[in-house]
Short mmCIF file of C-alpha atoms and ligand atoms in Angstrom, two decimals:
data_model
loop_
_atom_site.label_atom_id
_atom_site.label_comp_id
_atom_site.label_asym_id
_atom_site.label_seq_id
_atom_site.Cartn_x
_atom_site.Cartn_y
_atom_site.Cartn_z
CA UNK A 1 -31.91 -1.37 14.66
CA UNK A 2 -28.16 -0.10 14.59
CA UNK A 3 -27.89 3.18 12.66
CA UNK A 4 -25.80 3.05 9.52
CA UNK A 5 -22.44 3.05 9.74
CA UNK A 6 -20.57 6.21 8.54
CA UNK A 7 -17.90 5.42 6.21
CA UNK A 8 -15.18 7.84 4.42
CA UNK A 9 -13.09 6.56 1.17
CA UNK A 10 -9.56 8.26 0.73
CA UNK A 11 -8.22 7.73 -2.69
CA UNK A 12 -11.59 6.54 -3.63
CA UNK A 13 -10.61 7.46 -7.34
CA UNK A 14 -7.94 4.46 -6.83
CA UNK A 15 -7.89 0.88 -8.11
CA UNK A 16 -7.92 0.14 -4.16
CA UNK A 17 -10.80 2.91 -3.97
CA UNK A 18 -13.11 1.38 -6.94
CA UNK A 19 -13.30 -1.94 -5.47
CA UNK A 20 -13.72 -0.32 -1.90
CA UNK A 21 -16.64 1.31 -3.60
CA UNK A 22 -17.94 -0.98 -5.79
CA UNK A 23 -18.48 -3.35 -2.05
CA UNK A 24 -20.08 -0.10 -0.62
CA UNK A 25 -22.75 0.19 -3.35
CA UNK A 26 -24.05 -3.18 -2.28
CA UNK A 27 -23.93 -2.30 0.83
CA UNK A 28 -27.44 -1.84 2.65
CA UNK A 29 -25.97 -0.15 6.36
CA UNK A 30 -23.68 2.60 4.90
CA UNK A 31 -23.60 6.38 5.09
CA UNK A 32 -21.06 7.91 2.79
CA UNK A 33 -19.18 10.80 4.79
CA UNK A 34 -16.51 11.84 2.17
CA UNK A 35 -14.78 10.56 -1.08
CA UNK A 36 -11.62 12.12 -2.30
CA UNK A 37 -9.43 11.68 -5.35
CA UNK A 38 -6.16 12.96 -6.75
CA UNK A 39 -7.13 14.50 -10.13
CA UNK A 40 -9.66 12.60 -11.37
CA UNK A 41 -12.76 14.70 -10.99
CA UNK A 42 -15.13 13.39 -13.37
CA UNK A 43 -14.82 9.93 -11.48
CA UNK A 44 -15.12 11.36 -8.23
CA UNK A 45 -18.08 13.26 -9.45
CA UNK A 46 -19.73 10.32 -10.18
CA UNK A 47 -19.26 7.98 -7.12
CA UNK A 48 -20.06 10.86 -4.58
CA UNK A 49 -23.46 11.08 -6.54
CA UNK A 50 -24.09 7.37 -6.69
CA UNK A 51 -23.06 7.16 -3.02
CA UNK A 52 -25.07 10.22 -2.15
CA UNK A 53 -21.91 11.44 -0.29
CA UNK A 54 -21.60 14.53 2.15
CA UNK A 55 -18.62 15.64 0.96
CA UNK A 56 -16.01 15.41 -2.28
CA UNK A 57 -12.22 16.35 -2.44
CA UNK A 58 -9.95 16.25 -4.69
CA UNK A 59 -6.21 17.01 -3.81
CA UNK A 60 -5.15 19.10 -6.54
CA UNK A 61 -6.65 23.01 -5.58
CA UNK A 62 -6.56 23.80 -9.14
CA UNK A 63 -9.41 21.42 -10.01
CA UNK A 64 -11.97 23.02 -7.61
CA UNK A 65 -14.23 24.63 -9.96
CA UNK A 66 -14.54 22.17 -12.16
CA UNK A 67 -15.30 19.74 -9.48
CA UNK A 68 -18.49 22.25 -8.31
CA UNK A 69 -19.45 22.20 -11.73
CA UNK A 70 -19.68 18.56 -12.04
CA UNK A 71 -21.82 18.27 -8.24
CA UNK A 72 -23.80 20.78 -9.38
CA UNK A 73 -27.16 20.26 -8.25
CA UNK A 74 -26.58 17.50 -6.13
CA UNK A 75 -26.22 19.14 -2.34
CA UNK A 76 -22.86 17.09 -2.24
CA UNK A 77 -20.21 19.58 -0.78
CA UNK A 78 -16.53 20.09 -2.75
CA UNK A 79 -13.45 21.19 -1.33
CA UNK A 80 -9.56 20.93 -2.98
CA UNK A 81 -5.73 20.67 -1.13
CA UNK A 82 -4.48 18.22 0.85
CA UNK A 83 -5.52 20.51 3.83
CA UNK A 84 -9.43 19.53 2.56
CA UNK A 85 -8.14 15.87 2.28
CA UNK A 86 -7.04 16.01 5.98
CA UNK A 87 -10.41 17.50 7.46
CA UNK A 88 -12.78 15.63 5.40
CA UNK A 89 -10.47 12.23 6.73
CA UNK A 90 -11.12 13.66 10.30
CA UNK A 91 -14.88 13.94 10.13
CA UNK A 92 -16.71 11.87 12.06
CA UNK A 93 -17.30 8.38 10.63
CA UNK A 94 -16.50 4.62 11.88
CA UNK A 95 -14.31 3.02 9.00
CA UNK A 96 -12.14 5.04 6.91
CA UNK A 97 -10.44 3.60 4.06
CA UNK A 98 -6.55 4.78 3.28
CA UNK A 99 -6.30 3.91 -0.15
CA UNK A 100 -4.19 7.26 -1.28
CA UNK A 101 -1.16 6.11 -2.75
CA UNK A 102 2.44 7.03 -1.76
CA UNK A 103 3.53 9.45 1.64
CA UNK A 104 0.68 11.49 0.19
CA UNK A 105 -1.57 9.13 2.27
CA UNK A 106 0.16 9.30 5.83
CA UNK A 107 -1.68 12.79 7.18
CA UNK A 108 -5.28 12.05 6.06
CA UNK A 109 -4.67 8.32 7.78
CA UNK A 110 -3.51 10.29 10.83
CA UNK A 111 -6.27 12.75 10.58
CA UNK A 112 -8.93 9.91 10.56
CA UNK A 113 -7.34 7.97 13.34
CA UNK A 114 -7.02 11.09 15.41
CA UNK A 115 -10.49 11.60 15.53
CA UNK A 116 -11.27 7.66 16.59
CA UNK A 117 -12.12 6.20 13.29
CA UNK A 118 -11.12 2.19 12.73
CA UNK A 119 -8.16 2.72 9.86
CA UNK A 120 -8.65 0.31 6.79
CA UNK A 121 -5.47 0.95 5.49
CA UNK A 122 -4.31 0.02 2.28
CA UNK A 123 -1.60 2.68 2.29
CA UNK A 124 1.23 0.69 2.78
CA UNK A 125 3.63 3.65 2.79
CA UNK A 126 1.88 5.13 6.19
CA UNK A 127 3.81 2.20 8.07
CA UNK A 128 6.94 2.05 6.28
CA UNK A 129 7.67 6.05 6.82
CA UNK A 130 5.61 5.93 10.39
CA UNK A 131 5.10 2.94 11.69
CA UNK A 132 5.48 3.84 15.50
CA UNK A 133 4.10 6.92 15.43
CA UNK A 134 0.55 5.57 13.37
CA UNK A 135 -0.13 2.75 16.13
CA UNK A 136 0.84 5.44 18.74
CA UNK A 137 -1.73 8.02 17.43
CA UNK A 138 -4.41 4.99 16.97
CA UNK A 139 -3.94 3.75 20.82
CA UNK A 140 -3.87 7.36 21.94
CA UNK A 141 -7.29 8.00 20.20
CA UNK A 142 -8.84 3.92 20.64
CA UNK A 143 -8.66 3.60 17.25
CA UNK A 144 -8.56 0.27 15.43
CA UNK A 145 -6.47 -0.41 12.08
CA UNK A 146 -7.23 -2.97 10.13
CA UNK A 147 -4.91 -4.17 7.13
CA UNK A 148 -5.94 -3.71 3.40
CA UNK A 149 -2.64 -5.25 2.07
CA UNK A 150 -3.70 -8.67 0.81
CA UNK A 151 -0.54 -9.98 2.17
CA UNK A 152 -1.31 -8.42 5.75
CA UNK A 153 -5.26 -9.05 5.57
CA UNK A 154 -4.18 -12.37 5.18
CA UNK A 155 -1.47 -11.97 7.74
CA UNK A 156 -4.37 -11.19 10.19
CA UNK A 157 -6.46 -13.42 9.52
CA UNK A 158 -4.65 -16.19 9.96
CA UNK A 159 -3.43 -14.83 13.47
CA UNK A 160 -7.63 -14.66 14.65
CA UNK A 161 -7.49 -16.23 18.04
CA UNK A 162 -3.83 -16.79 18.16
CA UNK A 163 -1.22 -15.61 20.67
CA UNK A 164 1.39 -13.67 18.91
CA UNK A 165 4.06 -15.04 20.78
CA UNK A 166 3.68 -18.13 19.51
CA UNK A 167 4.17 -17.07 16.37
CA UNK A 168 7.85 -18.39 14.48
CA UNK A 169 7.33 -16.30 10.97
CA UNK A 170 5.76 -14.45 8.87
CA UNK A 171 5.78 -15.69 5.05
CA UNK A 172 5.05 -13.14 2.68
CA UNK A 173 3.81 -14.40 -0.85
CA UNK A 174 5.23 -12.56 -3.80
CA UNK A 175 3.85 -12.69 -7.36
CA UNK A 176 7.36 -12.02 -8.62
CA UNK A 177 5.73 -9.08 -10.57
CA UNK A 178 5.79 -8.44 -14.53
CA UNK A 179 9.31 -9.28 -15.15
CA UNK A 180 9.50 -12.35 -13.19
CA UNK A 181 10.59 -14.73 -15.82
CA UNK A 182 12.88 -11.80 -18.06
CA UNK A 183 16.88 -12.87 -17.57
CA UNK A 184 18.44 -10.78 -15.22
CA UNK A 185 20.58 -9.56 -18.25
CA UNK A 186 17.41 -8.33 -20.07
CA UNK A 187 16.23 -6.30 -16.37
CA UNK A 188 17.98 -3.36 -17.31
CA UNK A 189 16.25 -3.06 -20.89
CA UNK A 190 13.08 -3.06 -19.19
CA UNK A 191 10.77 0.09 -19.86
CA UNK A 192 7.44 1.13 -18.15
CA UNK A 193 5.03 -0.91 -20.51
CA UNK A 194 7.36 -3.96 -19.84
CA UNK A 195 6.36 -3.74 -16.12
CA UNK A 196 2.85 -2.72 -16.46
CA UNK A 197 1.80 -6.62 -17.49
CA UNK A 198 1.21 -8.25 -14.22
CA UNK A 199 0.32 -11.50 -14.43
CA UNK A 200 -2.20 -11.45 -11.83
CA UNK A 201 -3.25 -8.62 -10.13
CA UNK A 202 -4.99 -5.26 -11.60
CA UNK A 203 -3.16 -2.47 -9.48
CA UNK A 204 -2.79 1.06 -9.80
CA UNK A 205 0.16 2.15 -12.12
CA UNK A 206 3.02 2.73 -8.90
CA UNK A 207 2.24 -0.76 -7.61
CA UNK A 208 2.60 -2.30 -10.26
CA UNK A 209 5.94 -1.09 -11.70
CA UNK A 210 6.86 -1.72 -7.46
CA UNK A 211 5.55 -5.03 -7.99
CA UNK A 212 7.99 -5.77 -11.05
CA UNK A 213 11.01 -4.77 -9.00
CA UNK A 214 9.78 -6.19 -6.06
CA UNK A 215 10.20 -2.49 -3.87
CA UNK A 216 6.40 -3.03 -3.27
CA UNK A 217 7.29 -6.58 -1.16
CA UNK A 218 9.99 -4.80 0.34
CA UNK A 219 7.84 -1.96 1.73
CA UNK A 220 5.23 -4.94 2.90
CA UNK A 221 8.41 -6.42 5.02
CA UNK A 222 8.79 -3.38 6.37
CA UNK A 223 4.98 -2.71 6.81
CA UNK A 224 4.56 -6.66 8.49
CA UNK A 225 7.35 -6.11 11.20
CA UNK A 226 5.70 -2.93 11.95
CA UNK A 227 2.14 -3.81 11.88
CA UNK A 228 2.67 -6.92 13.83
CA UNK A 229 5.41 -5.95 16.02
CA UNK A 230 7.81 -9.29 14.74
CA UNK A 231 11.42 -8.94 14.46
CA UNK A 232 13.05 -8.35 10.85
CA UNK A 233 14.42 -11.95 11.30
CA UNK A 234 10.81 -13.39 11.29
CA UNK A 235 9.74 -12.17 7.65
CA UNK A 236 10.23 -14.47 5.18
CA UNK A 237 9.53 -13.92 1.35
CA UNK A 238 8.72 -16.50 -0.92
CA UNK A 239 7.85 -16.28 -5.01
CA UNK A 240 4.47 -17.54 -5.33
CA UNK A 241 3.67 -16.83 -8.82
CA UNK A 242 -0.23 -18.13 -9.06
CA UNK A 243 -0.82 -15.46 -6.24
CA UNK A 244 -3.23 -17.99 -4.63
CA UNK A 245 -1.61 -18.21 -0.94
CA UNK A 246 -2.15 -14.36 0.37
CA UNK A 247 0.21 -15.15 2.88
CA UNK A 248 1.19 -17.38 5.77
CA UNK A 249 1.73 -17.78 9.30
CA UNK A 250 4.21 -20.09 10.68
CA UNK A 251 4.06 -20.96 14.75
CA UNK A 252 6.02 -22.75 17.37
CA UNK A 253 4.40 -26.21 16.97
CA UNK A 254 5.19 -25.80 13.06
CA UNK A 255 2.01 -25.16 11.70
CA UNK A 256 0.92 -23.11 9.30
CA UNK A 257 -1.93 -21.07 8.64
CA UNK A 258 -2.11 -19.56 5.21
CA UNK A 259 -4.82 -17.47 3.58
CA UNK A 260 -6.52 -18.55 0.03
CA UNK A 261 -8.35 -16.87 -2.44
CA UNK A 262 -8.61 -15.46 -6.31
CA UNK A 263 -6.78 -12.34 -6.75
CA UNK A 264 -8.96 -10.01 -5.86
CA UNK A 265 -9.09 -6.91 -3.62
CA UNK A 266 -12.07 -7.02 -2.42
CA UNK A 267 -11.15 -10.43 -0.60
CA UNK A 268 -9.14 -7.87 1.89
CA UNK A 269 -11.26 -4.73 1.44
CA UNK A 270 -14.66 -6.61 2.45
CA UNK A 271 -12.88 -8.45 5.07
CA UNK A 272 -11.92 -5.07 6.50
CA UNK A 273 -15.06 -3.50 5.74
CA UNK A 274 -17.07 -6.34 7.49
CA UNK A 275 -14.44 -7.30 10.66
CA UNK A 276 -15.44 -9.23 12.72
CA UNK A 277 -18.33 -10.55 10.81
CA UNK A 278 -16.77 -12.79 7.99
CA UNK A 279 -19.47 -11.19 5.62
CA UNK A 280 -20.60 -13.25 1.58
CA UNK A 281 -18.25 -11.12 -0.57
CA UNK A 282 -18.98 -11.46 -4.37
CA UNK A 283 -15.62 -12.65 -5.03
CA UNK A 284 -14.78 -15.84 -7.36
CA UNK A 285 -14.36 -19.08 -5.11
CA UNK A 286 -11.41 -21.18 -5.98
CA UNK A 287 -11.70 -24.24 -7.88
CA UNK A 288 -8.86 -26.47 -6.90
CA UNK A 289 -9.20 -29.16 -9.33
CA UNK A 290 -8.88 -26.50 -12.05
CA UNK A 291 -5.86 -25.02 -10.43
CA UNK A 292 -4.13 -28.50 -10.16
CA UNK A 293 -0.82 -27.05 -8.47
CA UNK A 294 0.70 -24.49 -6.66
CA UNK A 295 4.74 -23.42 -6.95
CA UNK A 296 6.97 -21.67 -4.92
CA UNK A 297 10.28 -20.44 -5.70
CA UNK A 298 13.07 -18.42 -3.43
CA UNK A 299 13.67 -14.83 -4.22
CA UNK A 300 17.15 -14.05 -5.86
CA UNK A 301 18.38 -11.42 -3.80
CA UNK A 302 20.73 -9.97 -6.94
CA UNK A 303 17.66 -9.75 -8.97
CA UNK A 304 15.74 -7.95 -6.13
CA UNK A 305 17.89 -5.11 -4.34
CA UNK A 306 15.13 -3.65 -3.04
CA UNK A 307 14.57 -6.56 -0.44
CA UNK A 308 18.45 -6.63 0.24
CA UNK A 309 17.82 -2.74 1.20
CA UNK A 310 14.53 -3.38 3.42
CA UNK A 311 16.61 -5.15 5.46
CA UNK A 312 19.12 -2.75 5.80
CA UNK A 313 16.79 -0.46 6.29
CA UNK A 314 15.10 -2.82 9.29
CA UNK A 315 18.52 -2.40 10.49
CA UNK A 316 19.30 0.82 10.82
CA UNK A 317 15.75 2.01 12.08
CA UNK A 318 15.23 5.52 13.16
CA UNK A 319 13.48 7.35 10.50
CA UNK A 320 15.43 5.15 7.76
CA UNK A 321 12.14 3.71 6.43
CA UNK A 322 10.86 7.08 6.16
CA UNK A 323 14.28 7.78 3.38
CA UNK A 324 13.98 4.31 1.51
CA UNK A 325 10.35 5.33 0.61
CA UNK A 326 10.81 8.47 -0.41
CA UNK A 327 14.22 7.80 -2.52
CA UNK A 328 11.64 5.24 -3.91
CA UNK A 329 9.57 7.50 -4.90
CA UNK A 330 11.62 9.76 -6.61
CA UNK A 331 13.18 6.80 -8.45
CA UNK A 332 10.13 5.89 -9.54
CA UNK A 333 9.13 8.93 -11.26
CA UNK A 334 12.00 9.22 -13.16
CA UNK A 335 11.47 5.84 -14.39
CA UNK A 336 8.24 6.67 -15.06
CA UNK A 337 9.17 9.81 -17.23
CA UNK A 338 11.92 7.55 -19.00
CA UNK A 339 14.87 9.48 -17.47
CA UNK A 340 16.53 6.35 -15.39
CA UNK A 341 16.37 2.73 -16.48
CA UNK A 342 14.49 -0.32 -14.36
CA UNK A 343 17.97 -1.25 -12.07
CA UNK A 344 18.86 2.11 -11.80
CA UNK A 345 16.20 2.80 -8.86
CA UNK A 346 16.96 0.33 -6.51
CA UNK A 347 20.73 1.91 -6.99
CA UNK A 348 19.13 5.51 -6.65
CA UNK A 349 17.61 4.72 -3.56
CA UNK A 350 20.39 2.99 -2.15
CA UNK A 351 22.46 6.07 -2.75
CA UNK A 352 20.43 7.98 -1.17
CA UNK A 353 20.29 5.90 2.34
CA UNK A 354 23.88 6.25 1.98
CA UNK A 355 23.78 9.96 1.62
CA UNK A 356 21.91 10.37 4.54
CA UNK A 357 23.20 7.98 6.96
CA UNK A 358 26.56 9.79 6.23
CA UNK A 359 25.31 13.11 6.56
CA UNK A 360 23.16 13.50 9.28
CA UNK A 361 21.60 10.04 10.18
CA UNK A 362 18.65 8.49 10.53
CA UNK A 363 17.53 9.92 14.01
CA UNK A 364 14.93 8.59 16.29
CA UNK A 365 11.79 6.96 15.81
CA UNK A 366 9.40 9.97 14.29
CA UNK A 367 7.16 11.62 17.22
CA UNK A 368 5.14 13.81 15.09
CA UNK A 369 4.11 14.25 11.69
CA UNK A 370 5.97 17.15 11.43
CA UNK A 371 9.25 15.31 11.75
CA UNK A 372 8.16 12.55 9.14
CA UNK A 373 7.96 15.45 6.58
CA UNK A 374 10.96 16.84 7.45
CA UNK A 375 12.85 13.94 6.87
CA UNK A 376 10.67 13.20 3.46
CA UNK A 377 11.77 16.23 2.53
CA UNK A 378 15.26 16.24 3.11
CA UNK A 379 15.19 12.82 1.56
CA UNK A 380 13.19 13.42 -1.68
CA UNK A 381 15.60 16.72 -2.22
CA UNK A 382 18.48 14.50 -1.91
CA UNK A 383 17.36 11.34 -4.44
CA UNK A 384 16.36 14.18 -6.80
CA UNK A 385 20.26 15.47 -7.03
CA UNK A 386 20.86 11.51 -7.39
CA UNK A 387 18.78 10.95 -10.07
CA UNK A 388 19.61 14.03 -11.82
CA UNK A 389 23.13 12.68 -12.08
CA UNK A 390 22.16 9.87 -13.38
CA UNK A 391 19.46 11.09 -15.42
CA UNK A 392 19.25 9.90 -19.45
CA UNK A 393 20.04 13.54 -21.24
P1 NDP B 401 -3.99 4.18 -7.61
O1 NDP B 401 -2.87 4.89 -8.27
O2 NDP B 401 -4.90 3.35 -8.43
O3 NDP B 401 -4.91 5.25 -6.83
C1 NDP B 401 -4.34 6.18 -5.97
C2 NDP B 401 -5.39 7.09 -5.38
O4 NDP B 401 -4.72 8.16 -4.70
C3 NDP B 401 -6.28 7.76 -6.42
O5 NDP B 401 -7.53 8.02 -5.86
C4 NDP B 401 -5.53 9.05 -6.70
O6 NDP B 401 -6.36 10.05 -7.26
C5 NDP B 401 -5.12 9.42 -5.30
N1 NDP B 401 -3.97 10.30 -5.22
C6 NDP B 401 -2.83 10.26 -5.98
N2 NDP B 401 -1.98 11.21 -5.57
C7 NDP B 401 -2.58 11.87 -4.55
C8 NDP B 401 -2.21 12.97 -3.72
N3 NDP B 401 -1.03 13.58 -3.85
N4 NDP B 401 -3.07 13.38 -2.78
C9 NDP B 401 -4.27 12.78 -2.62
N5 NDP B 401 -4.71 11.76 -3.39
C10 NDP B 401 -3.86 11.30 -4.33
O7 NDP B 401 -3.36 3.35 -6.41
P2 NDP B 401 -3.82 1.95 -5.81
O8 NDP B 401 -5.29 1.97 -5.55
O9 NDP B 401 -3.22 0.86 -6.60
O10 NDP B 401 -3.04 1.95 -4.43
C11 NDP B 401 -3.45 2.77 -3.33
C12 NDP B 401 -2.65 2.36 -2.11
O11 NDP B 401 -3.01 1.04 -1.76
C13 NDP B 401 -1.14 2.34 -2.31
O12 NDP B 401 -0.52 2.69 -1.14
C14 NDP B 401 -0.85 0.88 -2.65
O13 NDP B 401 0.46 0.50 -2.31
C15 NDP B 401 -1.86 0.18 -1.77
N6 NDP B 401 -2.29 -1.12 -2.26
C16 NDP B 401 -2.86 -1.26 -3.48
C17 NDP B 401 -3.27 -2.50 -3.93
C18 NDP B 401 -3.97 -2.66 -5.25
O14 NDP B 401 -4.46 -3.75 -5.54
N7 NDP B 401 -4.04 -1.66 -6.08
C19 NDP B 401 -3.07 -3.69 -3.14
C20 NDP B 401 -2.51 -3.43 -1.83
C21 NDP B 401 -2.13 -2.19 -1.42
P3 NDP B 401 -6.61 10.27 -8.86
O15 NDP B 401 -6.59 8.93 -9.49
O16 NDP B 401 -7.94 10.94 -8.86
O17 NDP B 401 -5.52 11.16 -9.35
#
């Protein structure tokens, strides 16, 4: 008999992170290394006892005692700051999930592939700010990663046994988000609870606003040409609203390959968590008759910037995806604190590429970590000055 397989959840306190957990709780070959959360210690708490795991973390140091208090008893380990979050990702273990959400996610994924652990990564941003530098580290250190993205899960597994190069595009389903079917006259009315209906998918609160204004497909265009080394030309994105189709793969002989399932996570998650055995996942199966049709619909590229800027960001390269997620960002928290309406961050963000490429550039690809924070840095300060002038008073 195999030993069990030692297994580490980042962001485990997640929407991405509950459904990774909920499949590792049925799991019967599974040693829990370490959870960790943001600020959520009472969950944590209670999914590193259920999962008997070595180690908890949560990121914010302020929350330490009260995270003892609430292992107390158990023999379960806690540790606090993003410098615990690193070395608890780089303890030994197989699979590591990256389900941390934002740049907040890119040092613990490169701590765990550093030390050899297969990458189930969820966090999209990792690729989008580092995308050569992550699949450098991970061949440097023979580590796998396998995509958590349902649009790049699907991606993948459509591509099983394939040659790449015969590959003509990659078509990237899109629910359209909350605001899907609001007049583009209405968009800039739009406030946080008006994006936080999705239609479809139960996400984490960031997603989900990203979903509405479509910034979340844009990072996945950037994450797909990175992650499977196509050109910017070969990324289509369609408006799928039923979110049945994951995604598709379209080749040379003009076949396509798409992915099909009910919206749920743990269609990707268990699919990582499993590769290469195609394990029973306790998912709902799809009832075709009951669905009776699919649509489709081309994205309007005035009512989505953020796609219009992905590509401009494709363009320029360097460290330019690295800007465009952290201007996004930024935007995104003012919009969340009501200080800058819906359109306004796609303009924010723009602004801020614009800034930058004027100032000083985009550089190089990033060779270290070190650099990618730099330039996060730099960036964030600058969108902050943006959105403070446009700031509601
Ligand atoms: P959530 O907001 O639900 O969860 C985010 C997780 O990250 C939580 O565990 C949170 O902790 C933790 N966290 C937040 N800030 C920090 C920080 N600064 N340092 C360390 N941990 C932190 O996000 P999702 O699960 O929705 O998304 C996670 C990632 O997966 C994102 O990159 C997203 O784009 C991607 N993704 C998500 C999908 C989904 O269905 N939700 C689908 C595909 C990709 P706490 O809650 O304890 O504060």
């Amino acid at each position: 008999m195999s030993p069990p397989r030692r297994v580490s959840v980042l962001g485990a306190t997640g929407s991405v992170g509950q459904n990774t957990v909920d499949l590792l709780e049925r799991a019967e070959d599974v040693e829990v290394v370490a959870l960790t959360g943001g600020r959520n210690v009472a969950r944590l708490a209670e999914m590193a006892r259920a999962l008997r795991a070595e180690v908890a973390v949560v990121a914010d140091d302020a929350l330490l005692n009260d995270l003892r208090a609430a292992l107390a008893g158990s023999g379960i380990a806690a540790a606090a700051g993003p410098a615990a979050i690193a070395e608890a990702a780089a303890r030994p273990a197989d699979w590591v999930m990256s389900a941390i959400v934002g740049a907040a996610g890119l040092a613990p994924g490169m701590a765990a592939l550093g030390a050899g652990a297969t990458l189930a990564l969820a966090n999209k941003e990792s690729l989008v700010t580092a995308g050569s530098l992550i699949l450098s580290t991970a061949a440097r250190h023979g580590a796998r990663i396998l995509p958590v993205d349902s649009e790049h899960s699907a991606i993948f597994q459509a591509l099983a046994g394939e040659d790449i190069s015969t590959v003509e595009r990659i078509i990237l389903t899109a629910s359209g988000g909350a605001l899907r079917d609001w007049p583009v006259e209405r968009l800039a009315s739009a406030r946080l609870a008006d994006t936080l209906a999705h239609p479809n998918w139960v996400m984490g609160q960031r997603i989900t606003i990203d979903s509405a204004s479509m910034f979340n497909k844009a990072l996945e265009v950037i994450e797909a040409k990175e992650f499977f080394g196509v050109t910017p030309d070969q990324v289509e994105v369609i408006i799928h609203p039923e979110s049945i189709i994951h995604s598709a793969v379209g080749f040379q002989d003009g076949a396509v390959m798409a992915h099909l399932g009910a919206p749920d996570m743990r269609h990707a998650i268990g699919y990582a968590l499993n590769w290469p055995v195609r394990a029973a996942l306790p998912v709902a199966r799809l009832d075709f008759a009951a669905l009776g049709k699919l649509t489709f619909r081309a994205p309007d590229l005035d009512r989505y910037p953020a796609l219009r800027l992905a590509r401009e960001v494709m363009q320029a390269g360097g460290m330019a995806g690295c800007v465009f997620n952290a201007a996004k960002e930024v935007a995104l928290d003012f919009f969340v604190a009501d200080r800058i309406g819906f359109l306004d961050m796609s303009v924010l963000v723009e602004a801020t590429l614009a800034r930058l490429a004027a100032d000083s550039g985009f550089g190089q690809a990033a060779t270290s970590l070190d650099d990618v924070l730099a330039m996060d840095h730099l960036a964030r300060t600058l969108a902050r000055e943006e959105a403070s002038r446009r700031a509601k008073q």
